[in-house]
C-alpha positions as MATLAB code, in Angstrom:
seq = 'XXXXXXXXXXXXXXXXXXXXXXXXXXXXXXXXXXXXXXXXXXXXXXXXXXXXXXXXXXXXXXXXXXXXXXXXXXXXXXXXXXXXXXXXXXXXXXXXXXXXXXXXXXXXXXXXXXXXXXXXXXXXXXXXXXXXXXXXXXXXXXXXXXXXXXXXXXXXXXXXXXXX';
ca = [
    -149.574  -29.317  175.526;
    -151.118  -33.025  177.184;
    -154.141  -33.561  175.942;
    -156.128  -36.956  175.485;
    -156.558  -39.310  172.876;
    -158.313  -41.873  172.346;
    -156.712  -45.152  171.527;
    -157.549  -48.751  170.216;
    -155.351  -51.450  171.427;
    -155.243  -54.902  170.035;
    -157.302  -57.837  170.450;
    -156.143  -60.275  173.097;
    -156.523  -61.007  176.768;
    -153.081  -58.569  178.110;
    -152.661  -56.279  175.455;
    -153.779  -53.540  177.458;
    -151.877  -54.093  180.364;
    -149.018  -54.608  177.830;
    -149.919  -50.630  176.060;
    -150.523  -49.607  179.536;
    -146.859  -51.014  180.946;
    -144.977  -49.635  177.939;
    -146.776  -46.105  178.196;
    -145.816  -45.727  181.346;
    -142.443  -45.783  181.332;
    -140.533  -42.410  181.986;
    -138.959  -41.766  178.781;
    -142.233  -42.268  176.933;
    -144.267  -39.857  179.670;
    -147.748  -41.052  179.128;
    -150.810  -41.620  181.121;
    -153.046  -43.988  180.518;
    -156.644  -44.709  181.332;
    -158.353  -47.837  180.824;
    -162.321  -47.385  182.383;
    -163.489  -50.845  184.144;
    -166.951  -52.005  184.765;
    -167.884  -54.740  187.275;
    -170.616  -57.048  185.809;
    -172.258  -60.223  187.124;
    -172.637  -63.210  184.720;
    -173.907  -66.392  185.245;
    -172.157  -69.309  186.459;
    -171.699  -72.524  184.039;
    -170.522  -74.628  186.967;
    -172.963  -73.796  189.325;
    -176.565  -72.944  188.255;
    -178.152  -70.110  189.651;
    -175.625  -68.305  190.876;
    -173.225  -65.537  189.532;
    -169.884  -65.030  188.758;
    -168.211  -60.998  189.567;
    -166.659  -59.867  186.214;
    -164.205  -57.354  186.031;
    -164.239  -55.675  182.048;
    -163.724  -52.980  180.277;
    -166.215  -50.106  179.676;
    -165.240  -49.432  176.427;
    -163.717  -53.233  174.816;
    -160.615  -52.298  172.532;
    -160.584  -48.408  173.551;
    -158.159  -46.654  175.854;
    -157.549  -43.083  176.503;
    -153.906  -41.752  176.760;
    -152.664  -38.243  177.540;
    -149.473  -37.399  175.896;
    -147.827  -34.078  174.323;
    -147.274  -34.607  171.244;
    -144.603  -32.249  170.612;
    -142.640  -34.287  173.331;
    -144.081  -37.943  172.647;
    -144.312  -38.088  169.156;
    -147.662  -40.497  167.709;
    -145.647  -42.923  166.278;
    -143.865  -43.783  169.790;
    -147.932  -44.258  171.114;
    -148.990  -45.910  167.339;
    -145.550  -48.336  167.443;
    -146.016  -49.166  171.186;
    -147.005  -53.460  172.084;
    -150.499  -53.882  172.397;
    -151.978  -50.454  171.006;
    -153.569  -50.685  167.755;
    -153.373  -46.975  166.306;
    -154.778  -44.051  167.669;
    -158.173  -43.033  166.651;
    -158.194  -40.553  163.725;
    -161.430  -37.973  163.173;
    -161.503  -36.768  159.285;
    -158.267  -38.710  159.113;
    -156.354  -36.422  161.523;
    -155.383  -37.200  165.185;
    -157.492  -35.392  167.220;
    -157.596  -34.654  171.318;
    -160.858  -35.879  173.222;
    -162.581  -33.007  174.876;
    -160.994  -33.157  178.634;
    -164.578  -33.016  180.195;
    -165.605  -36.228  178.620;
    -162.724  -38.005  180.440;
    -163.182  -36.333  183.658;
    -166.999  -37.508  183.334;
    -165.787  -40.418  182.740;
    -163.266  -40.676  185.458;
    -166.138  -39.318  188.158;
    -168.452  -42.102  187.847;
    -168.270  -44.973  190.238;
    -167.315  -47.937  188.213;
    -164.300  -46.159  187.168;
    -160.954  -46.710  189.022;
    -157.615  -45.435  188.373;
    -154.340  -44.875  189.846;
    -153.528  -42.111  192.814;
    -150.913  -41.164  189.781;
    -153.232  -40.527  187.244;
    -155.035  -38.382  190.064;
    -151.484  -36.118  190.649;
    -150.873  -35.391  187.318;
    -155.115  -34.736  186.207;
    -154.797  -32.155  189.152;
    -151.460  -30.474  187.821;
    -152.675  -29.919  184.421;
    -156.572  -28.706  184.942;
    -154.383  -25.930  187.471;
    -152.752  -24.938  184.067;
    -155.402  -25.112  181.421;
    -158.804  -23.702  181.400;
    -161.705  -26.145  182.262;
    -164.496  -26.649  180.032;
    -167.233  -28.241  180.655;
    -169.717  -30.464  179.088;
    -173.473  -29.117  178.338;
    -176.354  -31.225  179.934;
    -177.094  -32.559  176.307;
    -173.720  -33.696  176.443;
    -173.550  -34.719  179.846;
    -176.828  -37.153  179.623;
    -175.605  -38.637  175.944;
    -172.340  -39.819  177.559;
    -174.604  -41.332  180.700;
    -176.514  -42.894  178.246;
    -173.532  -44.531  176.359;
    -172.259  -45.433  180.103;
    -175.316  -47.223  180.724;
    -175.871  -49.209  177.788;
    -175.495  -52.833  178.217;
    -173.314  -54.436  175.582;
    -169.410  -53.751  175.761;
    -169.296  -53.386  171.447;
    -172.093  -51.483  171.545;
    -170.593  -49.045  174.290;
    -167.612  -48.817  172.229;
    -169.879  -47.782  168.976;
    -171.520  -45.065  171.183;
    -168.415  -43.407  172.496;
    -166.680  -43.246  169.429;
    -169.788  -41.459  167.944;
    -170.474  -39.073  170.853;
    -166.634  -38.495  170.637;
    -166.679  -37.186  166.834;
    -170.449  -35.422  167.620;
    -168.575  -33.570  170.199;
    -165.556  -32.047  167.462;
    -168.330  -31.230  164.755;
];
C-alpha cells in the first residue's frame, strides 16, 4: 500500500529537483513532495530593501509516497540526489498521512495538480485519520519557527513523537 516517507536528499543547490526528476519517472511510480516557503531577506546591493526568497520548509527533507512492495527502498535510497530515507528505531517507517495533508493545506505550500489526482485517489481507498489538536498546534508550531535547520530538527522530532 502508498504510504509516505520521509526522505533526506543531499546537500547541493539541484539535488532535489534531481530526486524529484528521477522519482517521477513511470517505472519508478513515486510522488514526491518538496514544501516551499517564501521569505524576504535583505538586499546586499541595495540597502534597505528586500530580496523574495523562494526555500524550502524543511532544508534537506522531502516526503515521497511509494509502495514498497512495488518500489522497492533501495530504488528510492540508490536514486541521484536522495540521501537515504529516514529510519525510526532503525526501521523504515511511513509518516502519519495527516501530517502531510496538514502540511499540504497550509498556504506556503504548493504542489503539482498531479500530486492533487493521485492524494484524492488514495484517501477514497484508505481510511482517514486525523491529527489531535495537540498534534495539530505542535506541527503549526514547527511550521512557524523561523530557522530552516531548526524546522528540520522539529519535524523530524514531532515525526518520531507521533509513532511512539
Amino acid at each position: 500500500m502508498e504510504n509516505w516517507y520521509l526522505a533526506c536528499y543531499k546537500a547541493g543547490k539541484h539535488n532535489a529537483f534531481k530526486a524529484q526528476m528521477f522519482l517521477s519517472q513511470p517505472q519508478i511510480d513515486a510522488m514526491v513532495f518538496i514544501p516551499q516557503i517564501c521569505s524576504y531577506r535583505p538586499r546586499t546591493d541595495r540597502p534597505g530593501q528586500l530580496k523574495k526568497m523562494i526555500e524550502p520548509l524543511f532544508p534537506g527533507y522531502m516526503f515521497i509516497c511509494f509502495d514498497p512492495e512495488i518500489t522497492h527502498t533501495s530504488k528510492i535510497s540508490t536514486c541521484p540526489g536522495v540521501s537515504h530515507l529516514v529510519r525510526f528505531a532503525d526501521t523504515i517507517k511511513p509518516v502519519n498521512d495527516s501530517i502531510v495533508e496538514e502540511i499540504m493545506q497550509l498556504p506556503v505550500c504548493v504542489h503539482s495538480p498531479v500530486i492533487k489526482e493521485r492524494k484524492n485517489k488514495r484517501m477514497e481507498q484508505k481510511n482517514k485519520t486525523v491529527l489531535t489538536t495537540v498534534q495539530h498546534d505542535e506541527l503549526m508550531n514547527v511550521v512557524a519557527e523561523k530557522d530552516g535547520l531548526t524546522r528540520s530538527t522539529m519535524l523530524y522530532a514531532f515525526a518520531q513523537s507521533v509513532f511512539e
